[in-house]
Tab-separated table of C-alpha atoms in Angstrom:
chain	number	residue	atom	x	y	z
A	1481	MET	CA	-12.903	10.582	-14.247
A	1482	ILE	CA	-13.895	6.976	-13.567
A	1483	LYS	CA	-16.435	7.119	-16.406
A	1484	SER	CA	-13.761	8.241	-18.887
A	1485	LYS	CA	-11.466	5.452	-17.689
A	1486	ILE	CA	-14.210	2.861	-18.168
A	1487	MET	CA	-14.752	4.166	-21.700
A	1488	LEU	CA	-11.043	3.681	-22.358
A	1489	ILE	CA	-11.270	0.079	-21.147
A	1490	GLY	CA	-14.173	-0.422	-23.536
A	1491	ALA	CA	-12.077	0.929	-26.392
A	1492	ALA	CA	-9.291	-1.462	-25.464
A	1493	ALA	CA	-11.695	-4.396	-25.453
A	1494	ALA	CA	-13.032	-3.383	-28.842
A	1495	ALA	CA	-9.513	-3.292	-30.260
A	1496	PHE	CA	-8.739	-6.731	-28.843
A	1497	ILE	CA	-11.553	-8.257	-30.888
A	1498	ALA	CA	-10.995	-6.080	-33.959
A	1499	SER	CA	-10.300	-7.307	-37.461
A	1500	SER	CA	-7.084	-9.264	-38.034
A	1501	SER	CA	-6.315	-7.515	-41.314
A	1502	PHE	CA	-2.847	-6.531	-40.043
A	1503	ALA	CA	-0.199	-7.974	-37.719
A	1504	GLN	CA	-1.284	-7.707	-34.112
A	1505	GLU	CA	-0.482	-9.076	-30.677
A	1506	VAL	CA	-2.398	-9.226	-27.413
A	1507	THR	CA	-0.739	-9.823	-24.039
A	1508	PHE	CA	-2.308	-10.148	-20.610
A	1509	GLU	CA	-0.966	-10.635	-17.084
A	1510	ASN	CA	-2.708	-10.929	-13.736
A	1511	LYS	CA	-0.652	-11.179	-10.544
A	1512	LEU	CA	-2.158	-11.740	-7.094
A	1513	THR	CA	0.224	-11.274	-4.139
A	1514	TRP	CA	-0.182	-11.655	-0.390
A	1515	GLY	CA	2.404	-11.189	2.348
A	1516	ILE	CA	0.422	-13.419	4.787
A	1517	THR	CA	1.520	-11.439	7.859
A	1518	ASP	CA	3.595	-8.324	8.490
A	1519	ILE	CA	5.755	-8.630	11.599
A	1520	THR	CA	7.392	-5.465	12.963
A	1521	ILE	CA	10.181	-5.843	15.527
A	1522	SER	CA	11.420	-2.767	17.396
A	1523	ASP	CA	12.529	-1.627	20.836
A	1524	ALA	CA	8.855	-1.145	21.693
A	1525	GLY	CA	8.103	-4.821	21.091
A	1526	THR	CA	6.804	-7.062	18.319
A	1527	ASP	CA	3.589	-6.462	16.376
A	1528	ALA	CA	1.953	-8.731	13.796
A	1529	ASP	CA	-0.729	-7.611	11.335
A	1530	LEU	CA	-2.580	-9.300	8.503
A	1531	SER	CA	-0.799	-8.426	5.274
A	1532	ALA	CA	-2.682	-6.775	2.419
A	1533	PHE	CA	-3.788	-8.618	-0.713
A	1534	LYS	CA	-2.780	-6.903	-3.961
A	1535	ASN	CA	-4.004	-7.717	-7.443
A	1536	ASN	CA	-2.407	-6.235	-10.552
A	1537	ALA	CA	-3.877	-6.866	-14.002
A	1538	LYS	CA	-2.560	-5.426	-17.252
A	1539	ALA	CA	-3.375	-5.980	-20.896
A	1540	GLU	CA	-1.739	-4.611	-24.046
A	1541	TYR	CA	-2.648	-4.650	-27.702
A	1542	THR	CA	-0.024	-3.881	-30.353
A	1543	SER	CA	-0.275	-3.670	-34.120
A	1544	ASP	CA	1.154	-1.797	-37.074
A	1545	GLN	CA	-1.296	1.080	-36.659
A	1546	LEU	CA	-2.373	0.972	-33.022
A	1547	ASP	CA	-0.972	0.274	-29.532
A	1548	LEU	CA	-3.032	0.514	-26.378
A	1549	GLY	CA	-3.062	-0.834	-22.877
A	1550	VAL	CA	-4.577	-0.621	-19.434
A	1551	GLU	CA	-3.324	-1.555	-15.965
A	1552	ILE	CA	-5.643	-2.059	-12.994
A	1553	GLU	CA	-4.401	-2.481	-9.438
A	1554	PHE	CA	-6.313	-2.776	-6.203
A	1555	THR	CA	-5.713	-3.939	-2.655
A	1556	ALA	CA	-7.716	-5.590	0.068
A	1557	ALA	CA	-6.419	-4.719	3.530
A	1558	LYS	CA	-7.439	-4.505	7.153
A	1559	ASN	CA	-7.365	-0.953	8.511
A	1560	GLU	CA	-7.812	-1.232	12.290
A	1561	SER	CA	-11.303	-2.784	12.641
A	1562	VAL	CA	-12.327	-2.115	9.025
A	1563	PHE	CA	-11.538	-4.307	6.013
A	1564	GLU	CA	-11.038	-2.127	2.927
A	1565	PHE	CA	-11.441	-3.529	-0.574
A	1566	GLY	CA	-10.380	-1.485	-3.601
A	1567	SER	CA	-9.982	2.256	-4.151
A	1568	ASP	CA	-11.237	5.056	-6.379
A	1569	ASP	CA	-8.015	5.278	-8.393
A	1570	PHE	CA	-7.798	1.579	-9.232
A	1571	ILE	CA	-6.788	2.246	-12.864
A	1572	SER	CA	-3.077	2.901	-12.414
A	1573	ASP	CA	-2.245	3.319	-16.112
A	1574	ALA	CA	-3.889	3.519	-19.516
A	1575	PHE	CA	-2.466	4.581	-22.883
A	1576	ILE	CA	-3.152	4.787	-26.620
A	1577	GLU	CA	-0.817	5.376	-29.549
A	1578	PHE	CA	-2.077	5.335	-33.109
A	1579	ARG	CA	-0.074	5.809	-36.294
A	1580	PRO	CA	-1.954	7.439	-39.185
A	1581	VAL	CA	1.270	7.093	-41.197
A	1582	ASP	CA	4.324	4.923	-40.563
A	1583	VAL	CA	6.559	7.827	-39.584
A	1584	LEU	CA	4.209	9.453	-37.062
A	1585	GLY	CA	2.644	8.209	-33.843
A	1586	ILE	CA	0.110	10.175	-31.792
A	1587	GLY	CA	0.023	9.141	-28.157
A	1588	PHE	CA	-2.312	9.694	-25.217
A	1589	HIS	CA	-0.690	9.035	-21.830
A	1590	ARG	CA	1.858	6.987	-23.770
A	1591	SER	CA	5.089	6.501	-21.818
A	1592	TYR	CA	8.351	5.752	-23.631
A	1593	PRO	CA	11.316	5.210	-21.285
A	1594	VAL	CA	14.521	5.388	-23.310
A	1595	ALA	CA	16.993	2.507	-23.333
A	1596	GLY	CA	19.562	2.545	-20.548
A	1597	SER	CA	17.140	3.636	-17.822
A	1598	TYR	CA	15.823	0.176	-16.897
A	1599	LEU	CA	16.446	-1.121	-13.351
A	1600	PRO	CA	15.968	-4.915	-13.478
A	1601	CYS	CA	15.787	-5.574	-9.725
A	1602	LEU	CA	12.970	-3.041	-9.419
A	1603	GLU	CA	11.461	-4.101	-12.766
A	1604	THR	CA	10.968	-0.468	-13.744
A	1605	GLU	CA	12.624	2.452	-15.488
A	1606	LEU	CA	13.620	5.825	-14.113
A	1607	GLY	CA	10.614	8.092	-14.464
A	1608	ASP	CA	12.786	10.996	-15.640
A	1609	ALA	CA	13.859	8.932	-18.694
A	1610	ASN	CA	10.327	8.947	-20.119
A	1611	ILE	CA	10.057	10.863	-23.401
A	1612	GLY	CA	6.303	10.282	-23.580
A	1613	SER	CA	3.559	12.665	-22.430
A	1614	ASP	CA	-0.148	12.782	-21.704
A	1615	PHE	CA	-0.435	14.089	-25.261
A	1616	GLY	CA	2.651	13.346	-27.339
A	1617	LEU	CA	3.989	12.922	-30.844
A	1618	PHE	CA	6.468	10.201	-31.826
A	1619	VAL	CA	8.377	10.673	-35.066
A	1620	ARG	CA	10.324	7.736	-36.548
A	1621	PRO	CA	12.034	9.233	-39.624
A	1622	VAL	CA	14.572	6.422	-40.110
A	1623	GLU	CA	14.974	2.922	-38.718
A	1624	GLY	CA	16.218	2.940	-35.131
A	1625	LEU	CA	15.466	6.626	-34.421
A	1626	VAL	CA	12.575	7.913	-32.314
A	1627	LEU	CA	11.955	11.620	-31.692
A	1628	ALA	CA	9.255	12.583	-29.205
A	1629	GLY	CA	7.657	15.680	-27.747
A	1630	GLY	CA	4.452	16.607	-25.992
A	1631	LEU	CA	2.515	18.061	-23.083
A	1632	ASP	CA	1.389	16.692	-19.736
A	1633	PHE	CA	-2.008	17.601	-18.316
A	1634	ILE	CA	-2.913	20.134	-17.056
A	1635	SER	CA	-0.770	22.555	-19.113
A	1636	TYR	CA	-1.434	26.291	-19.153
A	1637	PHE	CA	-0.447	28.853	-21.786
A	1638	GLY	CA	-0.576	32.514	-20.820
A	1639	HIS	CA	-1.063	31.747	-17.126
A	1640	ALA	CA	0.610	34.258	-14.813
A	1641	ASP	CA	1.966	31.673	-12.376
A	1642	LYS	CA	1.989	28.309	-14.183
A	1643	ASN	CA	3.973	27.114	-17.178
A	1644	PRO	CA	3.005	24.388	-19.635
A	1645	ILE	CA	4.460	20.965	-18.802
A	1646	ILE	CA	6.579	20.275	-21.902
A	1647	ASN	CA	8.579	17.060	-22.407
A	1648	PHE	CA	10.769	15.919	-25.276
A	1649	GLY	CA	13.611	13.547	-26.092
A	1650	ALA	CA	15.057	11.012	-28.500
A	1651	GLU	CA	16.348	7.451	-28.709
A	1652	TYR	CA	18.597	5.860	-31.335
A	1653	THR	CA	19.408	2.162	-31.699
A	1654	LEU	CA	22.524	1.294	-33.687
A	1655	SER	CA	23.017	-2.122	-35.340
A	1656	ASP	CA	20.933	-3.921	-32.697
A	1657	LYS	CA	23.912	-3.652	-30.326
A	1658	ILE	CA	23.738	-0.306	-28.579
A	1659	ALA	CA	21.128	2.366	-27.927
A	1660	PHE	CA	21.407	5.978	-26.792
A	1661	GLY	CA	18.689	8.169	-25.355
A	1662	ALA	CA	18.060	11.633	-23.945
A	1663	ALA	CA	15.004	12.948	-22.120
A	1664	VAL	CA	13.996	16.415	-20.937
A	1665	ARG	CA	10.917	16.705	-18.758
A	1666	ASN	CA	9.017	19.821	-17.662
A	1667	VAL	CA	11.507	21.987	-19.538
A	1668	ALA	CA	9.623	25.263	-18.899
A	1669	SER	CA	9.918	24.863	-15.118
A	1670	ASP	CA	12.801	25.393	-12.719
A	1671	ASP	CA	12.156	21.771	-11.650
A	1672	ARG	CA	13.046	20.415	-15.103
A	1673	SER	CA	14.990	17.155	-15.364
A	1674	ILE	CA	17.514	16.298	-18.088
A	1675	GLY	CA	18.827	12.797	-18.616
A	1676	PHE	CA	21.258	10.946	-20.891
A	1677	TYR	CA	21.264	7.149	-21.076
A	1678	ALA	CA	22.876	4.270	-22.975
A	1679	SER	CA	22.365	0.522	-23.237
A	1680	PHE	CA	24.702	-2.126	-24.679
A	1681	PHE	CA	23.261	-5.514	-25.703
A	1682	GLY	CA	25.756	-6.644	-28.344
A	1683	VAL	CA	26.778	-9.817	-26.456
A	1684	GLU	CA	24.294	-12.670	-26.222
A	1685	GLY	CA	22.761	-12.871	-22.759
A	1686	LEU	CA	24.343	-9.619	-21.561
A	1687	THR	CA	22.840	-6.137	-21.218
A	1688	LEU	CA	24.590	-3.130	-19.664
A	1689	ASN	CA	22.682	0.066	-18.822
A	1690	ALA	CA	23.989	3.416	-17.610
A	1691	GLY	CA	22.838	6.998	-17.388
A	1692	PHE	CA	22.990	10.423	-15.761
A	1693	THR	CA	19.986	12.504	-14.735
A	1694	TYR	CA	20.078	16.149	-13.717
A	1695	ASN	CA	17.458	16.894	-11.057
A	1696	GLY	CA	16.048	13.372	-11.030
A	1697	THR	CA	14.098	11.206	-8.585
A	1698	LEU	CA	13.885	7.506	-7.785
A	1699	GLU	CA	10.603	7.703	-5.928
A	1700	GLU	CA	10.553	4.166	-4.506
A	1701	TYR	CA	13.632	4.915	-2.374
A	1702	ASN	CA	13.511	8.735	-2.235
A	1703	VAL	CA	16.835	9.151	-4.022
A	1704	THR	CA	16.848	12.678	-5.457
A	1705	GLY	CA	19.173	15.185	-7.074
A	1706	ASN	CA	21.710	14.535	-9.816
A	1707	LEU	CA	21.576	10.787	-10.333
A	1708	ILE	CA	23.922	8.201	-11.788
A	1709	ASN	CA	22.235	4.909	-12.666
A	1710	ALA	CA	23.777	1.611	-13.751
A	1711	ALA	CA	22.509	-1.927	-14.313
A	1712	VAL	CA	23.772	-5.336	-15.420
A	1713	MET	CA	21.652	-8.215	-16.736
A	1714	TYR	CA	23.415	-11.485	-17.552
A	1715	ASN	CA	21.972	-14.907	-18.315
A	1716	ILE	CA	24.223	-17.927	-18.746
A	1717	ASN	CA	22.902	-21.479	-18.878
A	1718	SER	CA	20.627	-21.890	-15.823
A	1719	PHE	CA	21.865	-18.775	-14.001
A	1720	GLY	CA	20.544	-15.238	-14.116
A	1721	ILE	CA	22.447	-12.331	-12.571
A	1722	TYR	CA	20.838	-8.900	-12.281
A	1723	ALA	CA	22.187	-5.848	-10.477
A	1724	ASP	CA	21.303	-2.167	-10.453
A	1725	ALA	CA	22.118	0.995	-8.536
A	1726	VAL	CA	21.124	4.655	-8.429
A	1727	LEU	CA	23.443	7.127	-6.708
A	1728	SER	CA	22.704	10.764	-5.918
A	1729	VAL	CA	25.714	13.043	-6.296
A	1730	GLY	CA	23.995	16.133	-4.927
A	1731	GLY	CA	22.673	19.007	-7.015
A	1732	GLU	CA	20.128	21.743	-6.476
A	1733	ALA	CA	17.266	19.330	-5.778
A	1734	ASP	CA	19.038	17.549	-2.958
A	1735	ALA	CA	22.536	17.993	-1.533
A	1736	ASP	CA	22.400	14.645	0.294
A	1737	LYS	CA	24.415	11.637	-0.875
A	1738	GLU	CA	21.831	8.891	-1.273
A	1739	ILE	CA	22.035	5.430	-2.824
A	1740	TYR	CA	19.820	2.542	-3.827
A	1741	SER	CA	21.443	-0.729	-4.907
A	1742	ALA	CA	20.294	-4.311	-5.377
A	1743	VAL	CA	21.296	-7.731	-6.684
A	1744	TYR	CA	18.875	-10.407	-7.885
A	1745	LEU	CA	20.067	-13.961	-8.576
A	1746	THR	CA	18.075	-16.776	-10.194
A	1747	TYR	CA	18.813	-20.446	-10.791
A	1748	MET	CA	16.646	-22.774	-12.881
A	1749	ILE	CA	16.619	-26.054	-10.956
A	1750	ASN	CA	14.644	-27.644	-13.783
A	1751	ASP	CA	12.224	-26.527	-16.498
A	1752	SER	CA	9.533	-25.705	-13.928
A	1753	LEU	CA	11.307	-24.803	-10.682
A	1754	CYS	CA	13.417	-21.671	-10.122
A	1755	ALA	CA	15.206	-20.480	-6.980
A	1756	SER	CA	15.849	-16.758	-6.467
A	1757	LEU	CA	17.608	-14.443	-4.040
A	1758	TYR	CA	17.182	-10.668	-3.807
A	1759	GLY	CA	19.386	-8.413	-1.727
A	1760	GLY	CA	19.145	-4.631	-1.522
A	1761	PHE	CA	20.811	-1.741	0.287
A	1762	SER	CA	19.756	1.900	0.490
A	1763	SER	CA	21.063	4.779	2.550
A	1764	ASP	CA	21.468	8.502	2.957
A	1765	PHE	CA	25.164	8.821	3.735
A	1766	ASP	CA	24.537	12.121	5.539
A	1767	ASN	CA	22.186	10.394	7.981
A	1768	ASP	CA	23.605	7.431	9.917
A	1769	ASN	CA	20.089	6.264	10.841
A	1770	SER	CA	18.684	6.057	7.315
A	1771	TRP	CA	20.179	2.812	6.029
A	1772	ALA	CA	18.083	-0.241	5.162
A	1773	ILE	CA	18.975	-3.777	4.089
A	1774	GLU	CA	16.452	-5.953	2.257
A	1775	VAL	CA	16.705	-9.721	1.751
A	1776	ASN	CA	14.201	-11.876	-0.132
A	1777	PRO	CA	14.949	-15.561	-0.939
A	1778	GLY	CA	12.227	-17.421	-2.825
A	1779	ILE	CA	11.071	-20.364	-4.929
A	1780	ASN	CA	8.990	-20.035	-8.105
A	1781	TYR	CA	7.130	-22.867	-9.839
A	1782	SER	CA	5.638	-22.862	-13.343
A	1783	PHE	CA	2.645	-25.189	-13.619
A	1784	ASN	CA	2.498	-24.580	-17.378
A	1785	ASN	CA	3.277	-21.767	-19.814
A	1786	ARG	CA	0.465	-19.618	-18.359
A	1787	ASN	CA	0.380	-20.237	-14.603
A	1788	MET	CA	3.195	-19.549	-12.137
A	1789	ALA	CA	3.257	-19.402	-8.343
A	1790	GLY	CA	5.904	-18.519	-5.807
A	1791	VAL	CA	6.685	-18.244	-2.114
A	1792	SER	CA	9.432	-16.265	-0.380
A	1793	VAL	CA	10.574	-14.676	2.868
A	1794	PHE	CA	11.076	-10.905	2.934
A	1795	ALA	CA	13.093	-9.126	5.612
A	1796	CYS	CA	13.880	-5.409	5.851
A	1797	ILE	CA	16.428	-4.466	8.524
A	1798	MET	CA	16.867	-0.854	9.623
A	1799	LYS	CA	18.688	0.762	12.540
A	1800	ASP	CA	15.869	0.502	15.078
A	1801	THR	CA	13.291	-1.662	13.285
A	1802	ALA	CA	13.041	-4.937	11.393
A	1803	ILE	CA	10.102	-5.969	9.194
A	1804	LEU	CA	9.342	-9.552	8.222
A	1805	SER	CA	6.710	-10.981	5.863
A	1806	PHE	CA	6.115	-14.137	3.834
A	1807	PRO	CA	5.022	-13.167	0.305
A	1808	VAL	CA	3.192	-15.644	-1.901
A	1809	TYR	CA	1.900	-14.982	-5.412
A	1810	TRP	CA	0.047	-16.471	-8.355
A	1811	LYS	CA	0.573	-15.102	-11.855
A	1812	TYR	CA	-1.391	-15.861	-14.993
A	1813	THR	CA	-0.119	-14.727	-18.402
A	1814	PHE	CA	-0.809	-15.196	-22.082
């Protein structure tokens, strides 16, 4: 497995230095984060541990005929008396999509989250809104329309107990103002998810996202069932306002009423210095002990157009426990 992943990295590197006979773009980002110390406060007392270091590096290459990328993430952390560096599954993502003709793309582990599923405070999309697959086809018959279908690995045909993992969906962008999308994942299984999403970006600086997912999951906060998601992104002058929420309204997967919600505010003090404030709330309304409040004020400084650093204070408050850390980061991009 690791050998095949290393071969994929080699292919990516080869593409990065390939001929410039067509339009192409290369992007790279490396982000190193450290919480300094993790302080846990509970009825049993106060404990302090050395926080883990995490490094995330990702590179992407895009062109008219080929897109590919790789993301590598590893941690360095103290585990009792042992200091652990790295892990076997350090390649967290890798993908290829090539287009032998303009209308058709062939993808390998190529994700394609449809518009309307993005959660800006989490900086991610709902996984159930992904119309990509481990092996997938992307058809673009007319401008603004993408049709996709494919299989995840391992898929079985003719197996007595296992069904193939089939995914499909579509996205349509209209007049660069609004986009609609639908995604169906693992359709041959009783655990299938079905989602419908929309995004409006027809006003400068404003984006509105919304969607509904049958049998969905927001893994980061264990919100499951039939989900309603919504998000707002608004930039005006030096201010940025971002908010998102995912609400479970029950369903076969989970009858609980669960919610994740967050607000992220930014203010550009000058061209280099930015202040930010994150606040989040999550809860299972059927369990009075499950709520959590997160607060994270911070300062970010751009040394130049490639290097940025930041420092913040993170607090998570729950019914019987509070967690405190002091995240710092350095990010390099081009």
